[in-house]
Coordinates of C-alpha atoms and ligand atoms in Angstrom, one line a residue:
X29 CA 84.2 64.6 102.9
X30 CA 85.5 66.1 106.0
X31 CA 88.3 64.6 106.0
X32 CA 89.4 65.0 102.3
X33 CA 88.9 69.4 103.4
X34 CA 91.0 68.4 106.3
X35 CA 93.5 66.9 104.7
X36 CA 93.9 69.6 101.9
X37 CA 93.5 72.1 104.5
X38 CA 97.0 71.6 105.3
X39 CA 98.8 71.2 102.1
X40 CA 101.2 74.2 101.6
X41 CA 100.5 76.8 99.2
X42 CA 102.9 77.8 96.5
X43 CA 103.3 81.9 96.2
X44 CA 101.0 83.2 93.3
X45 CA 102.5 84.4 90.3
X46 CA 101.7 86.7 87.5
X47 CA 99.9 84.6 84.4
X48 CA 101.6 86.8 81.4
X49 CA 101.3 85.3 77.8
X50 CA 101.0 81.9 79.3
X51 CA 103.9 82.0 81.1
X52 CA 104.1 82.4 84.7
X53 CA 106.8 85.0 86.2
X54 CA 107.6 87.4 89.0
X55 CA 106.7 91.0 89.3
X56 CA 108.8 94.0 89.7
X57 CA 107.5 95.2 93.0
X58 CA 107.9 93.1 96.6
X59 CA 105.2 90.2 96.9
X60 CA 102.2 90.9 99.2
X61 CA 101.8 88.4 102.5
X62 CA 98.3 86.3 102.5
X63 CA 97.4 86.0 105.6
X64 CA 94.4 83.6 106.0
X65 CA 91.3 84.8 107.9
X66 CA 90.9 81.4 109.8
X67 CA 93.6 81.7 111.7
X68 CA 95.4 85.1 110.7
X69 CA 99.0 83.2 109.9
X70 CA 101.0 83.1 106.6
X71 CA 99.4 81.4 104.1
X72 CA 101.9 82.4 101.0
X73 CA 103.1 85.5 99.2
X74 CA 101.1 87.2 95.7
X75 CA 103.4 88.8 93.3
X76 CA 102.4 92.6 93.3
X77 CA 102.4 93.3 89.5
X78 CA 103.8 96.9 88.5
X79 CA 102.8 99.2 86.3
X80 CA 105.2 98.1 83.7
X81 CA 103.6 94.3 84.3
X82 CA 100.2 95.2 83.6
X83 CA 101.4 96.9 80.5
X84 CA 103.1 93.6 79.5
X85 CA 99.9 92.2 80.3
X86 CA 97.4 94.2 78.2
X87 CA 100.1 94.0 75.2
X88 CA 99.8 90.4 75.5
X89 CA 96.4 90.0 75.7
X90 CA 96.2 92.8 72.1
X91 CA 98.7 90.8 70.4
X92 CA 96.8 87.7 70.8
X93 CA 93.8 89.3 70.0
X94 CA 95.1 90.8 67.0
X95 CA 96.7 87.5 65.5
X96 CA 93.3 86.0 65.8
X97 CA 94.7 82.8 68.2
X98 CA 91.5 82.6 70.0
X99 CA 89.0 85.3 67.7
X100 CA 89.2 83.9 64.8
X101 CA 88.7 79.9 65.9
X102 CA 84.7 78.6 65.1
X103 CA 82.6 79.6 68.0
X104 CA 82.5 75.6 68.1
X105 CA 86.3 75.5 68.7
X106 CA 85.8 78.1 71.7
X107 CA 82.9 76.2 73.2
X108 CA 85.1 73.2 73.0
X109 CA 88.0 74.6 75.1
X110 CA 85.5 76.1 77.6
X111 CA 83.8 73.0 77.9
X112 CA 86.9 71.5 79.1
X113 CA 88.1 74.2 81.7
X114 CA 84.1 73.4 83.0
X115 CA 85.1 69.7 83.4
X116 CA 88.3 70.6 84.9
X117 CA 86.9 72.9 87.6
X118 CA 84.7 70.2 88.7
X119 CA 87.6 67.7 88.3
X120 CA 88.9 70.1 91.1
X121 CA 86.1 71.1 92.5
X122 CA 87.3 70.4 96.4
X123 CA 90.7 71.7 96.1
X124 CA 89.6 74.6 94.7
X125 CA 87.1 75.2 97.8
X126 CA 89.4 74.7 100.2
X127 CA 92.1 76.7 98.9
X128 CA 89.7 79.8 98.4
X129 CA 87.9 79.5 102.1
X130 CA 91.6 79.2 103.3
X131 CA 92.3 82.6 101.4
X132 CA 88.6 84.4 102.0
X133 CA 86.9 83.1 104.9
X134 CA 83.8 81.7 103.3
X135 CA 82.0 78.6 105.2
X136 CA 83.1 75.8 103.3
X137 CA 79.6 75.0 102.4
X138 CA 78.2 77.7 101.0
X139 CA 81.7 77.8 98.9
X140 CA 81.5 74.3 97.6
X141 CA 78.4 75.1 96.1
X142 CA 79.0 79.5 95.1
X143 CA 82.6 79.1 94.3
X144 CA 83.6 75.6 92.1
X145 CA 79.9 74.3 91.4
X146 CA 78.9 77.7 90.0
X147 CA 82.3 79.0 88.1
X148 CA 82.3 75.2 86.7
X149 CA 77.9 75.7 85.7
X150 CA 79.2 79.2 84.1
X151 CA 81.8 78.2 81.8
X152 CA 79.6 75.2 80.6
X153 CA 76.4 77.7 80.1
X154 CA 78.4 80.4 77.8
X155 CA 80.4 77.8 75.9
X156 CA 77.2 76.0 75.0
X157 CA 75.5 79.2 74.3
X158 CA 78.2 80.7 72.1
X159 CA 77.3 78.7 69.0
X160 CA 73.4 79.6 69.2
X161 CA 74.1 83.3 68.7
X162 CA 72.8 84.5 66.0
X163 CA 73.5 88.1 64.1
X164 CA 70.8 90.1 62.2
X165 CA 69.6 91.3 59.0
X166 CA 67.7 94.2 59.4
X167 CA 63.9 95.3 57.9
X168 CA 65.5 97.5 55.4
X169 CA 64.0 98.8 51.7
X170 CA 64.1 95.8 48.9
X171 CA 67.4 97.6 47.2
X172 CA 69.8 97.5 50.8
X173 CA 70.8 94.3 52.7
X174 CA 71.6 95.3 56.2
X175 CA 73.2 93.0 58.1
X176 CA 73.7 93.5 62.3
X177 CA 77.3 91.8 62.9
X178 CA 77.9 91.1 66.8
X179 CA 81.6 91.2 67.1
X180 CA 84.1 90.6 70.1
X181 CA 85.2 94.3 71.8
X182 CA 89.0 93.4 71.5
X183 CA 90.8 93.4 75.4
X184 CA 88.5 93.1 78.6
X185 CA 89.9 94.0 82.0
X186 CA 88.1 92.7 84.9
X187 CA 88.6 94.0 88.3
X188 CA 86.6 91.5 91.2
X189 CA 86.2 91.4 94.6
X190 CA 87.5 89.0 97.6
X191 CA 83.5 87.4 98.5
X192 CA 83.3 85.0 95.5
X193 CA 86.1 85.6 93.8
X194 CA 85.8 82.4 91.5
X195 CA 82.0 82.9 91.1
X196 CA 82.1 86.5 89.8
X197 CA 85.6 85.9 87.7
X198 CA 83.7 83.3 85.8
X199 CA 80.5 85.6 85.4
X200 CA 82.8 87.6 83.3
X201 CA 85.6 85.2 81.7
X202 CA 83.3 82.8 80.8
X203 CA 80.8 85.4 78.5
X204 CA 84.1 87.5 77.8
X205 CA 85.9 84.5 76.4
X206 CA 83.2 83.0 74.7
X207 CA 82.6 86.0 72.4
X208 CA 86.2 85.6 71.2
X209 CA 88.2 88.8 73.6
X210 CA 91.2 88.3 75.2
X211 CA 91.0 89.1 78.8
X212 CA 93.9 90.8 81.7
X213 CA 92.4 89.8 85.2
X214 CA 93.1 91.4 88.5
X215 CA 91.8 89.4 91.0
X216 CA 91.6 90.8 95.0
X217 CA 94.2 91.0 97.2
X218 CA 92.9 89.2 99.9
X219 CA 91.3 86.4 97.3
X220 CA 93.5 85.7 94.6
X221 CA 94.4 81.7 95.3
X222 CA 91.5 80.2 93.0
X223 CA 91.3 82.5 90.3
X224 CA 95.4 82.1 90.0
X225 CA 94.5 78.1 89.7
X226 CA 92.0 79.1 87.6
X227 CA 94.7 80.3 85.1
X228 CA 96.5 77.0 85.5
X229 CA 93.4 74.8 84.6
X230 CA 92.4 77.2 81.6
X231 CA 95.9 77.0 79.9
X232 CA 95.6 72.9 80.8
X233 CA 92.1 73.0 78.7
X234 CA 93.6 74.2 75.9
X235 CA 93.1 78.3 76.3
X236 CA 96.2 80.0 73.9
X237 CA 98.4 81.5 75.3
X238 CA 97.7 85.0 76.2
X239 CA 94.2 85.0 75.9
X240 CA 93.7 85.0 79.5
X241 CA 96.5 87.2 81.5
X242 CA 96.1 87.2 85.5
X243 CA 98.0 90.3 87.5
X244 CA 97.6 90.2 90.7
X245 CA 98.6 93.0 93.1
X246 CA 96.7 96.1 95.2
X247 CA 93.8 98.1 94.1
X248 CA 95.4 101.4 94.2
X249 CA 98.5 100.1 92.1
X250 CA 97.6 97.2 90.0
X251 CA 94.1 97.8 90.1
X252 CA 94.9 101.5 89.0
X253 CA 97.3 100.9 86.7
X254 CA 94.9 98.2 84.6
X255 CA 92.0 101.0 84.3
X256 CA 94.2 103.4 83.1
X257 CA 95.7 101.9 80.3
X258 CA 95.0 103.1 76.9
X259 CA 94.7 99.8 75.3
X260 CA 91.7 98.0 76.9
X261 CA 88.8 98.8 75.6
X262 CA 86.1 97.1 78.2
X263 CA 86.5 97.2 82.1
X264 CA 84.1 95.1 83.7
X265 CA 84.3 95.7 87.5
X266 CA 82.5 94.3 90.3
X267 CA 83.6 95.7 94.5
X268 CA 82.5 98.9 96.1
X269 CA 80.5 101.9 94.8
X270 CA 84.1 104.0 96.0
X271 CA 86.0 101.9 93.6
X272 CA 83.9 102.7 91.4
X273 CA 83.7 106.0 91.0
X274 CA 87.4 105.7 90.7
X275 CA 87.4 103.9 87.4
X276 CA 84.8 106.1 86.1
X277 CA 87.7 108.7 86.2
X278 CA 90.2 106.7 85.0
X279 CA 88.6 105.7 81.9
X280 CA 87.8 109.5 81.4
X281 CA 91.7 110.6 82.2
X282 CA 93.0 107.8 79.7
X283 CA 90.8 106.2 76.5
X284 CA 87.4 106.6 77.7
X285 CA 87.1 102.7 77.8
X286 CA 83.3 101.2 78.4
X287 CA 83.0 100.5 82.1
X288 CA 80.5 98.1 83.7
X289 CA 80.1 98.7 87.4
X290 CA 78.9 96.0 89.7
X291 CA 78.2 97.8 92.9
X292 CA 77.4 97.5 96.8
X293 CA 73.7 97.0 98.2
X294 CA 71.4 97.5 100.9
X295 CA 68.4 95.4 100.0
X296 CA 65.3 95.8 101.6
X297 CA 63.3 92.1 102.4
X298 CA 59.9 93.4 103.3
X299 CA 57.8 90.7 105.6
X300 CA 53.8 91.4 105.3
X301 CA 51.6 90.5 108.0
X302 CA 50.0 88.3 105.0
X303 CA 53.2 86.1 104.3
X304 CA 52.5 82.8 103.6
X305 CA 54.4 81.3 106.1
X306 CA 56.3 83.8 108.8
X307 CA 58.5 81.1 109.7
X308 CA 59.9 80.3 106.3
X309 CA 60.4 84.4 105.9
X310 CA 61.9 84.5 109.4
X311 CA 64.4 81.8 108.5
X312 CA 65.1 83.3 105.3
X313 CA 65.9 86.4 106.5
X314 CA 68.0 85.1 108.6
X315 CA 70.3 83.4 106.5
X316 CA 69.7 85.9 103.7
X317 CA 72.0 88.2 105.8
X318 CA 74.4 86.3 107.6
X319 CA 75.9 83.5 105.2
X320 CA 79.2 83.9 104.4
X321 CA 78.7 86.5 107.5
X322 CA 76.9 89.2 105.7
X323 CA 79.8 89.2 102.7
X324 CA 77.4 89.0 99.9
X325 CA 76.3 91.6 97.9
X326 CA 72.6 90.9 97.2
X327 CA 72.6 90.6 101.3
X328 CA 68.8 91.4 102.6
X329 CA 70.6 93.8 105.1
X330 CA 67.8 96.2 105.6
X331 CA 64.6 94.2 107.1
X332 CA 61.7 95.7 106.9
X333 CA 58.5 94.4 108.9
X334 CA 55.0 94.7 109.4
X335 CA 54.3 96.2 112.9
X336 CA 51.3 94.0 113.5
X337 CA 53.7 91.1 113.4
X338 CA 57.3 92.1 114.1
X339 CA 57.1 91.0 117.4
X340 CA 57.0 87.6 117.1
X341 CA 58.8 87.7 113.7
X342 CA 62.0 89.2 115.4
X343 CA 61.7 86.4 118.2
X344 CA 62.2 84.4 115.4
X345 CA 64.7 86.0 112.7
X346 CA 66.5 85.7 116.6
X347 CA 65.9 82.0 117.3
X348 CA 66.8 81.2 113.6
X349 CA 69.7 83.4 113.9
X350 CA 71.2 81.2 116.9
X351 CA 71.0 78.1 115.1
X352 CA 73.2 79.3 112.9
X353 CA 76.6 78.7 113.9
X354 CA 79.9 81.0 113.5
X355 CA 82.8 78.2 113.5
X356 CA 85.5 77.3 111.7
X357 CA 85.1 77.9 107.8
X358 CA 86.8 74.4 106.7
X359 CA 84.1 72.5 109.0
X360 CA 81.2 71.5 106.9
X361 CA 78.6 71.9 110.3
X362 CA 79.5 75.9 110.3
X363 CA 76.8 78.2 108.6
X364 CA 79.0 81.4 109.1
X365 CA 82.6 82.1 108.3
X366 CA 85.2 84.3 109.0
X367 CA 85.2 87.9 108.0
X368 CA 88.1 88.9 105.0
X369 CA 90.1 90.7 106.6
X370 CA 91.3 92.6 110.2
X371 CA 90.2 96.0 108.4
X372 CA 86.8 94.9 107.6
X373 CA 86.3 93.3 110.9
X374 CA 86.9 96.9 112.2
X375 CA 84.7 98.8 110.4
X376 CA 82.0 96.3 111.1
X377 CA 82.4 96.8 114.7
X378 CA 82.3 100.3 113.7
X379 CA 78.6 100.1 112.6
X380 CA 77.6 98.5 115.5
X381 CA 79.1 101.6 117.6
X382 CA 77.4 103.9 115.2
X383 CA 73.9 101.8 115.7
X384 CA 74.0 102.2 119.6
X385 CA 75.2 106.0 119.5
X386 CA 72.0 106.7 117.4
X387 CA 70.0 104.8 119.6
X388 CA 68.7 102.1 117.9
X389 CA 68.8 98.6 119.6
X390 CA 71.2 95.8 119.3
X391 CA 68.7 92.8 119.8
X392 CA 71.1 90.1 119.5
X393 CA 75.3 89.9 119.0
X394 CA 77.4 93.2 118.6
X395 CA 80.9 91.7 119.0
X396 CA 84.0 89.9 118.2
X397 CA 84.1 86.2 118.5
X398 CA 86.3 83.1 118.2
X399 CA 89.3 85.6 119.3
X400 CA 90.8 82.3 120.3
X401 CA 91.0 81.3 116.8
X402 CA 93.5 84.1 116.0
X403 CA 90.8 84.7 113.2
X404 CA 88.3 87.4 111.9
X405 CA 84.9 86.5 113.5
X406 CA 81.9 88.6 114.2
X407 CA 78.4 87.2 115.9
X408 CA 75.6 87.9 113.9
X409 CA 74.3 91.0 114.6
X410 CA 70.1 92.1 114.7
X411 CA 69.9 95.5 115.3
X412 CA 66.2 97.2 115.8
X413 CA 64.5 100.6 115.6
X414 CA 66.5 101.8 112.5
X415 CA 65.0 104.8 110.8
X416 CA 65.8 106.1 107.3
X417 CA 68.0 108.8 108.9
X418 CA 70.5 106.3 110.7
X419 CA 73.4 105.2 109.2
X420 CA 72.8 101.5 108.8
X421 CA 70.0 102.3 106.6
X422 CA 72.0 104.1 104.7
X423 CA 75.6 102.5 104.1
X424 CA 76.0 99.2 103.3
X425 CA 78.0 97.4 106.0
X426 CA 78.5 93.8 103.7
X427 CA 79.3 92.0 107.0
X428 CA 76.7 90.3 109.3
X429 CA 74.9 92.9 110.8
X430 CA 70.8 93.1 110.0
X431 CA 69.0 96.4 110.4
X432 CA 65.3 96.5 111.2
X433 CA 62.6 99.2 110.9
X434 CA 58.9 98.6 111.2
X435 CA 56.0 99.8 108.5
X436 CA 52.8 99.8 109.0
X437 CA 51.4 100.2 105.1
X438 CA 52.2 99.3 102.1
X439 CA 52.8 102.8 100.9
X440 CA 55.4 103.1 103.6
X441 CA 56.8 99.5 103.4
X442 CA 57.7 100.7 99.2
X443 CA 58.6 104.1 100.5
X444 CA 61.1 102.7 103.2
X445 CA 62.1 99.8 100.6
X446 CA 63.6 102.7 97.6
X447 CA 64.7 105.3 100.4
X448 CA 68.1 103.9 99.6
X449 CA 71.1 105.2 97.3
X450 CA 71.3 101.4 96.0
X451 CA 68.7 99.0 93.9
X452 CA 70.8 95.9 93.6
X453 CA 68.4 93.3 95.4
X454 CA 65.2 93.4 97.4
X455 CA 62.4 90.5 98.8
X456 CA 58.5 90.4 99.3
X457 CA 56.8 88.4 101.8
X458 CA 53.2 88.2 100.8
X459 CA 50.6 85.7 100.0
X460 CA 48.3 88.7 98.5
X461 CA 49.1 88.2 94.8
X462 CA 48.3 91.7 93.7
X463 CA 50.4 93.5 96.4
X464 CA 53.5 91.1 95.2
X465 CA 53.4 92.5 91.4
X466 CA 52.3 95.9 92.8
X467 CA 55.4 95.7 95.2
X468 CA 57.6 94.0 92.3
X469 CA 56.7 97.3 90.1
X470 CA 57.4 99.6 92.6
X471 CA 60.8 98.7 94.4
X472 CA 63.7 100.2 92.4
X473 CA 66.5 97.1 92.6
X474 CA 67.8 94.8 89.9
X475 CA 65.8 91.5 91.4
X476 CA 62.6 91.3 93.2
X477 CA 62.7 88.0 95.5
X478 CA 58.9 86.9 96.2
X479 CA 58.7 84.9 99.1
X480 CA 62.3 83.3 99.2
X481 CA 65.2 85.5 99.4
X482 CA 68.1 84.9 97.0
X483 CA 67.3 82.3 94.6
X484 CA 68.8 82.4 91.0
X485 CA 70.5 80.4 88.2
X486 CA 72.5 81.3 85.4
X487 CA 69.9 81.9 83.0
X488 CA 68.7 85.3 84.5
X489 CA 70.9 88.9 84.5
X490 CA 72.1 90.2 87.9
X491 CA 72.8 93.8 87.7
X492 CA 71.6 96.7 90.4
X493 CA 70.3 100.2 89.0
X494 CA 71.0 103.6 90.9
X495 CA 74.2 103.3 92.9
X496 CA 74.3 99.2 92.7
X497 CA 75.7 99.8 89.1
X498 CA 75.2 99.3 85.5
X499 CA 75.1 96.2 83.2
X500 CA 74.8 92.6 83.9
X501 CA 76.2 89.9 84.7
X502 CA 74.8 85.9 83.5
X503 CA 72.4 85.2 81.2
X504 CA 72.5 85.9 77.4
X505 CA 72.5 89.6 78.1
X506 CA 76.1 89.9 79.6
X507 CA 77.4 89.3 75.9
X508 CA 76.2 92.9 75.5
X509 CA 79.4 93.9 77.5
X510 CA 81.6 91.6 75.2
X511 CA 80.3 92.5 71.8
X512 CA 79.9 95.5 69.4
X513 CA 77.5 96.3 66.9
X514 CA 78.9 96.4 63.5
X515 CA 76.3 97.0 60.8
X516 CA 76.8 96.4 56.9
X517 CA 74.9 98.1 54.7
X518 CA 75.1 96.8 51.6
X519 CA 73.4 98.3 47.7
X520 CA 72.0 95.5 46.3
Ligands
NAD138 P1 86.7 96.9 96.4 O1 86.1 98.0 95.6 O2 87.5 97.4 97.6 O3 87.7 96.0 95.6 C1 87.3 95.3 94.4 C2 88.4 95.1 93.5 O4 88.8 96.4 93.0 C3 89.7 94.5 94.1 O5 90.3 93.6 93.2 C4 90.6 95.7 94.4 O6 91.9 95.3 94.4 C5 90.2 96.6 93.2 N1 90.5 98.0 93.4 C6 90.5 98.7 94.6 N2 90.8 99.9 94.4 C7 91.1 100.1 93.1 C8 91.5 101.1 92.3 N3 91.7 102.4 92.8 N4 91.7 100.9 90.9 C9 91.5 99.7 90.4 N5 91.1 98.6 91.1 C10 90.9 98.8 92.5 O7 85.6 95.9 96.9 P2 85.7 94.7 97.8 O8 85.8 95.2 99.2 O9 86.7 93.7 97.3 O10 84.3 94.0 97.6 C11 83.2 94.3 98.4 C12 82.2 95.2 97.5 O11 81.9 94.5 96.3 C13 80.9 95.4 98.2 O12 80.5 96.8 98.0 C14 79.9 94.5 97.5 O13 78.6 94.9 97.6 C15 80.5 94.6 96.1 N6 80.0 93.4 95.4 C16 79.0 93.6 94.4 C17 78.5 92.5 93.7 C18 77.5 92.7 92.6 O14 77.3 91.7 91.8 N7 76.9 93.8 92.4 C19 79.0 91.2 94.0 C20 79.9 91.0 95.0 C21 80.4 92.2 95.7

């Protein structure tokens, strides 16, 4: 297989476009350089859609809402087409890799299985499921028939971020589509290749035209300009808490569209003394922080360990950590990529500055690597005696830098674990079965991991509570973003 990434790794790549009402065209403003992270050369130019593009965009994406192309077929129609862009991404399942790590940096491992496998597992799971949803009829009197129609919200704007671009795109298209909405996409400027293929292989499955519109373009201009229209009435959103709270006030200065915030972390992974097995923790959390080089947002970045054993369970978080290798993303043997971009390379470093001005230890890494490359590279980072105070407790970093603090109860271990801003993600070490509910109880996060860290599948909701956001993503619940309520209420 290393030769097929090889080989694609030097195709050339065609300079994005804008997807708008199936057709694909320029935008107004100059095209943004991509620059890939590998190597920090040219890789191709984005289109930079205007104001006046993402207005074509969202009228696009109404009008074929409106004329019922894509509403109004049988939910068994819809399942068809999705099925089909499924097949297709798994058709292209390598080409689509490779472009993305060339664009974002990921190791080309972990993306072969987050960024194709899973977009491809997504669409398949919502088109089946779309056809075994079921409306209600509510326990009303004898003399009334209420009936509890699920109906699709109309346009959905959907805002991601540059770590799996492909991954969380699909966690919204694939629901959003599936309920019948037409959808305006703006993926992240420094991520953009896949989910602009991804447009190309929906419209080859069979997708009507302007039921999915792609704009690419910044944050601050695109971005903006998409969450303050007046005509979508869903923005599902998934990036930083700042970003956030941005789109909060747009939809509040423009139509006071429903907005679905997928936020930052800083997830505690508590190790007991009791852990079944410290190695398997210590290896976990390990790699539970530094894949895809700490770019992940369910990242166990704040380690939290019993004092009796932390000892010997940082020797070996340490010695796991060293086997891991930062290399080239397009080589399969490399467990950690490149970072996304020169910016968040800097603030990175930043942290680690921050970390040693507080005093707290730097155990292992600290620094730039591979500057030979020409890349963005960053050693994983273990960084020990962190209190609540310090600021890599506090902030989430999302690069590859691990904070420790020791606990020596499990009052304090749940204290430490919630004296955070976030609740997106969180892990428990224990072979004591009544600590591990007690602990899943207490810690305030969206997931509980007991003893693994970061499992999941489609068929459970990821969603953080607090300042990780609202709403979820996968499962059967995320159609509650894409549908409203209608009841009937009907004399008999
Ligand atoms: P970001 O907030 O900078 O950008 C995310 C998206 O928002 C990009 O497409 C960007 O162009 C756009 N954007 C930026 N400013 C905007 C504005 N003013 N108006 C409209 N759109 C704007 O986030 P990022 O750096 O791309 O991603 C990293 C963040 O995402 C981290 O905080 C990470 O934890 C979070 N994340 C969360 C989840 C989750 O499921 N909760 C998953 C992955 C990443």
């Amino acid at each position: 297989m290393q030769d097929q990434i090889d080989r694609l790794a030097t195709l050339p790549v065609p300079p994005g476009r804008l997807l708008i009402d199936g057709i694909w065209s320029d935008g107004q403003d100059n095209p943004l350089p991509v620059h890939s992270p590998i190597d920090g050369r040219l890789l191709t130019t984005l289109e930079s859609a205007s104001a006046v593009d993402v207005a074509r965009a969202v009228a696009s994406a109404r009008r074929a809402f409106e004329d019922g192309r894509w509403a109004q077929q049988s939910p068994a129609q819809r399942k068809a087409v999705l099925q089909r862009l499924a097949d297709l991404i798994d058709k292209h399942a390598l080409e689509l890799a490779v472009l993305g790590v060339r664009d974002n940096g990921t190791e080309i491992s972990m993306a072969l299985k987050a960024e194709p496998a899973s977009a491809a597992q997504t669409f398949r799971w919502y088109a089946e499921a779309i056809d075994k949803v079921y409306g209600e009829i509510a326990p009303t009197a004898p003399n009334v028939l209420a009936l509890i129609h699920r109906e699709p919200v109309g346009v959905v704007a959907a805002i991601v971020p540059w770590n799996f671009p492909l991954m969380i795109g699909a966690w919204k298209l694939a629901p959003a589509l599936a309920a019948g909405n037409s959808v305006v996409l703006k993926p992240p400027e420094t991520a953009s290749l896949t989910l602009l293929r991804l447009g190309e292989l929906a419209l080859e499955a069979g997708l009507p035209p302007g039921v999915l519109n792609i704009v690419t373009g910044p944050g601050r201009s695109t971005g903006e300009a998409l969450a303050l229209s007046m005509d979508v009435d869903v923005l599902v959103f998934t990036g930083s808490g700042g970003t956030g709270r941005r789109l909060l006030e747009y939809a509040a200065r423009s139509n006071l569209k429903r907005v679905y915030l997928e936020l930052g972390g800083k997830s505690p992974n508590v190790a007991f003394a009791d852990a079944p097995d410290l190695g398997a923790a210590a290896k976990a959390a390990a790699s539970g922080i530094f894949r895809n080089a700490g770019q992940v947002c369910v990242a166990g970045s704040r380690l939290l360990v019993e004092a009796a054993v932390a000892d010997d369970f940082l020797t070996a978080v340490t010695q796991a950590t060293a086997a891991m290798t930062v290399g080239n993303p397009l080589s399969l043997g490399t467990q950690i990529g490149a970072i996304n971009s020169p910016e968040q390379l800097v603030r990175n470093l930043g942290f680690v500055d921050s970390a040693r001005a507080e005093g707290n230890q730097i155990l292992t890494g600290g620094g730039q690597t591979r500057q030979d490359s020409s890349g963005w590279f960053m050693e994983p980072t273990i960084v020990a005696g962190v209190r609540p105070e310090h600021r890599l407790f506090r902030e989430e970093v999302f690069g590859p830098i691990l904070s420790v603090t020791t606990f020596t109860t499990e009052a304090e271990a749940l204290s430490l674990a919630n004296a955070t801003d976030f609740g997106l993600a969180s892990g428990v070490w224990t072979s004591n079965l009544s600590r591990a509910h007690r602990m899943i109880r207490g810690i305030k996060a969206g997931v509980v991991h007991v003893n693994t860290y970061g499992g999941t599948d489609g068929t459970v909701p990821l969603g953080g509570v607090r300042q990780s956001g609202n709403g979820h993503d996968k499962s059967l619940h995320a159609f509650d973003k894409y549908t409203d309520l209608k009841t009937a209420w009907i004399a008999l």
